[in-house]
XYZ file of C-alpha atoms in Angstrom:
255
model
C -17.084 -49.669 17.663
C -18.543 -47.391 20.311
C -22.308 -47.106 20.614
C -24.365 -44.147 21.676
C -25.520 -44.513 25.300
C -28.835 -43.165 26.476
C -29.001 -41.364 29.821
C -32.370 -40.657 31.437
C -32.815 -38.113 34.224
C -35.728 -36.652 36.133
C -35.704 -33.014 37.206
C -38.581 -31.000 38.638
C -40.917 -33.873 37.852
C -39.936 -33.916 34.195
C -38.263 -36.901 32.576
C -35.566 -36.048 30.012
C -33.018 -38.056 28.069
C -29.914 -37.426 25.997
C -27.260 -39.475 24.239
C -23.478 -39.468 24.384
C -20.442 -41.439 23.316
C -18.696 -42.849 26.378
C -14.999 -42.160 26.754
C -14.885 -38.924 24.792
C -14.653 -36.724 27.865
C -15.003 -37.116 31.601
C -18.305 -35.267 31.464
C -20.942 -36.369 28.983
C -22.144 -33.804 26.481
C -25.628 -34.097 24.990
C -25.827 -34.453 21.221
C -27.405 -31.018 21.081
C -24.219 -29.452 22.404
C -22.161 -30.927 19.598
C -24.727 -29.868 17.017
C -24.710 -26.326 18.406
C -20.939 -26.232 18.253
C -20.919 -27.391 14.638
C -23.544 -24.852 13.623
C -21.703 -22.002 15.351
C -18.420 -23.012 13.735
C -20.015 -23.118 10.305
C -21.575 -19.708 10.801
C -18.281 -18.256 11.977
C -16.436 -19.569 8.952
C -19.085 -18.177 6.645
C -19.212 -14.848 8.503
C -22.962 -15.300 8.596
C -23.319 -14.520 4.897
C -25.016 -16.573 2.175
C -23.838 -16.690 -1.406
C -23.588 -13.227 -2.937
C -25.324 -11.659 -5.871
C -22.555 -9.936 -7.777
C -23.543 -6.545 -9.176
C -21.834 -7.282 -12.485
C -20.854 -10.967 -12.378
C -17.183 -11.454 -13.088
C -17.796 -14.747 -14.891
C -20.248 -13.159 -17.297
C -17.950 -10.190 -17.840
C -15.013 -12.406 -18.736
C -17.124 -14.288 -21.260
C -18.718 -11.246 -22.921
C -18.446 -11.068 -26.700
C -20.149 -7.691 -27.143
C -18.150 -4.612 -28.197
C -18.114 -3.342 -24.612
C -15.921 -6.324 -23.740
C -13.057 -4.470 -25.404
C -13.354 -1.538 -23.017
C -10.755 -1.255 -20.246
C -12.032 -2.780 -17.016
C -12.378 -1.217 -13.603
C -12.252 -4.370 -11.482
C -13.730 -4.293 -7.988
C -12.233 -7.156 -5.965
C -13.945 -7.397 -2.620
C -16.310 -8.860 -0.072
C -20.056 -8.655 0.543
C -19.690 -4.873 0.746
C -18.693 -4.874 -2.923
C -21.122 -7.633 -3.888
C -24.031 -5.604 -2.511
C -25.235 -8.151 0.008
C -28.999 -8.026 0.522
C -29.594 -5.650 -2.392
C -30.477 -5.793 -6.059
C -27.362 -5.789 -8.222
C -28.073 -2.321 -9.585
C -28.131 -0.867 -6.053
C -24.594 -1.927 -5.127
C -21.937 0.768 -5.313
C -19.961 -0.764 -8.242
C -23.087 -0.539 -10.414
C -23.611 3.054 -9.254
C -19.991 3.820 -10.124
C -20.683 2.496 -13.641
C -23.485 5.042 -13.878
C -21.053 7.817 -12.931
C -18.605 6.573 -15.571
C -21.306 6.582 -18.235
C -22.481 10.048 -17.240
C -18.918 11.305 -17.595
C -18.642 9.586 -21.006
C -15.534 7.714 -19.907
C -14.597 4.524 -21.828
C -14.561 2.000 -18.996
C -16.718 -0.874 -17.832
C -17.042 -1.967 -14.234
C -16.748 -5.619 -13.240
C -17.959 -6.530 -9.776
C -15.878 -9.396 -8.357
C -17.284 -9.100 -4.852
C -17.844 -12.359 -2.960
C -19.627 -12.505 0.375
C -17.475 -13.806 3.197
C -14.297 -13.559 1.132
C -10.924 -13.012 2.752
C -7.674 -11.722 1.322
C -6.669 -15.348 0.742
C -9.805 -15.900 -1.318
C -9.058 -12.812 -3.374
C -5.541 -14.060 -3.942
C -6.885 -17.379 -5.228
C -9.302 -15.662 -7.613
C -7.174 -12.875 -9.035
C -5.339 -14.806 -11.770
C -8.589 -15.857 -13.421
C -9.918 -12.302 -13.261
C -6.766 -10.895 -14.818
C -7.697 -12.464 -18.156
C -9.777 -9.320 -18.636
C -8.185 -6.022 -19.772
C -7.899 -4.576 -16.266
C -7.014 -0.882 -16.275
C -7.898 -0.129 -12.644
C -8.041 -2.532 -9.718
C -10.089 -1.479 -6.701
C -9.216 -3.685 -3.722
C -11.762 -3.987 -0.915
C -10.441 -6.893 1.160
C -9.465 -7.388 4.781
C -12.715 -6.883 6.673
C -13.422 -10.604 6.941
C -9.784 -11.313 7.836
C -10.241 -8.862 10.698
C -13.596 -10.272 11.823
C -12.050 -13.745 12.010
C -8.954 -12.474 13.796
C -6.643 -13.733 11.063
C -2.981 -12.791 11.160
C -1.827 -9.368 10.046
C 1.222 -10.746 8.235
C -0.917 -13.143 6.179
C -3.296 -10.312 5.250
C -0.424 -8.116 4.122
C 1.191 -10.936 2.154
C -2.072 -11.748 0.364
C -2.763 -8.135 -0.580
C 0.785 -7.641 -1.815
C 0.495 -10.774 -3.937
C -2.755 -9.522 -5.486
C -1.173 -6.188 -6.381
C 2.028 -7.774 -7.700
C 0.202 -10.295 -9.885
C -2.047 -7.600 -11.274
C 0.910 -5.382 -12.130
C 2.746 -8.284 -13.751
C -0.274 -9.099 -15.932
C -1.095 -5.466 -16.741
C 1.977 -3.236 -16.321
C 0.049 0.000 -16.777
C -2.650 -0.818 -14.220
C -3.701 1.735 -11.620
C -4.679 0.815 -8.074
C -7.278 2.091 -5.635
C -7.137 0.592 -2.148
C -10.252 0.787 0.008
C -9.177 0.907 3.631
C -11.069 -0.571 6.562
C -10.820 -0.170 10.310
C -10.494 -2.879 12.920
C -13.184 -3.539 15.496
C -12.111 -2.162 18.900
C -12.763 -5.446 20.694
C -9.765 -7.013 18.915
C -7.333 -5.006 21.019
C -5.276 -1.896 20.476
C -2.196 -3.638 19.068
C -4.147 -5.591 16.443
C -6.220 -2.548 15.489
C -3.170 -0.361 14.993
C -1.437 -2.944 12.806
C -4.579 -3.642 10.796
C -5.407 0.011 10.186
C -1.827 0.736 9.094
C -1.760 -1.901 6.341
C -3.832 0.047 3.819
C -1.956 3.370 3.773
C 1.365 1.475 3.774
C 0.341 -0.552 0.723
C -0.951 2.550 -1.026
C 2.404 4.248 -0.555
C 4.418 1.228 -1.622
C 2.418 0.566 -4.794
C 1.736 4.183 -5.726
C -1.962 3.572 -5.210
C -4.824 5.932 -4.578
C -6.337 5.370 -1.140
C -9.765 5.543 0.427
C -8.832 5.757 4.122
C -12.129 4.215 5.273
C -14.620 2.854 2.757
C -17.548 3.079 5.177
C -16.904 6.666 6.189
C -20.264 8.300 6.844
C -22.035 4.923 6.731
C -20.650 2.798 9.564
C -22.773 3.001 12.726
C -25.421 5.148 10.993
C -28.547 3.127 11.638
C -30.684 4.159 8.663
C -27.809 3.547 6.256
C -27.361 -0.072 7.328
C -29.461 -3.192 7.114
C -30.844 -4.768 10.320
C -27.591 -6.704 10.840
C -25.825 -3.382 11.411
C -22.991 -4.421 9.083
C -24.177 -4.319 5.495
C -25.248 -0.978 4.026
C -28.691 -0.301 2.623
C -29.220 1.103 -0.862
C -28.930 4.572 0.668
C -25.685 3.515 2.312
C -24.316 2.315 -1.012
C -25.140 5.700 -2.501
C -22.921 7.308 0.145
C -20.154 4.781 -0.549
C -20.447 5.589 -4.248
C -19.699 9.241 -3.520
C -16.668 8.201 -1.472
C -15.351 5.851 -4.161
C -15.995 8.273 -7.010
C -14.016 11.064 -5.356
C -10.961 8.787 -5.415
C -11.643 6.976 -8.681
C -12.661 9.791 -11.019
C -9.216 11.474 -11.035
C -7.623 8.146 -11.978
C -9.986 7.627 -14.906
C -9.753 11.222 -16.076
C -5.954 11.054 -15.953
C -5.651 8.034 -18.254
């Protein structure tokens, strides 16, 4: 069993020490370096986001016994953008969409299944449980975290197709609304072009309504985003609500 070895050095009159495991590498890394690496890796995997506060928790919605539980569901399947990261649940755009639905006297209830840090693979794992509800419209907001992690385009497409197929199998009359995203420019032109093309291609294949870019009018607008520059403020969610409602209202009015 290898033991930690202490190394003491003096530099500029100051005596310092660190520990290492001999034989791991030719050069000896301080413990702090390994700790930093582990912390950075954990943050990368979590996309820097804590657990979300869902606007209308999916678990509670599925268990509801009130009369509203019989209403057709508009299911928002997404990431922290849908969950309303950093905001009160009533400030997130799915809750604001519910207000629009109520104002229009339309017989639907919104369920917010947004999860911070979620990828398309996570959505694929969750969808079967969510489909126990009477889903009439599925709004898909997934892919941003796949892009931020540089995950493969083919896997993203396969996961989204699986979500749409399973939803259609469970609810043959379901309608789809796909919320498109755009790739960060630092990922390269080829990746960005493939990523950006996924959403309109899926919309065409599955006869889905499409929001070309969910964050249109919000992305890169400082006062509409929280200090991290990624997650919208309450004012930003109000803008997103307008964008979503323009695409969603015709679907609900048509049913």
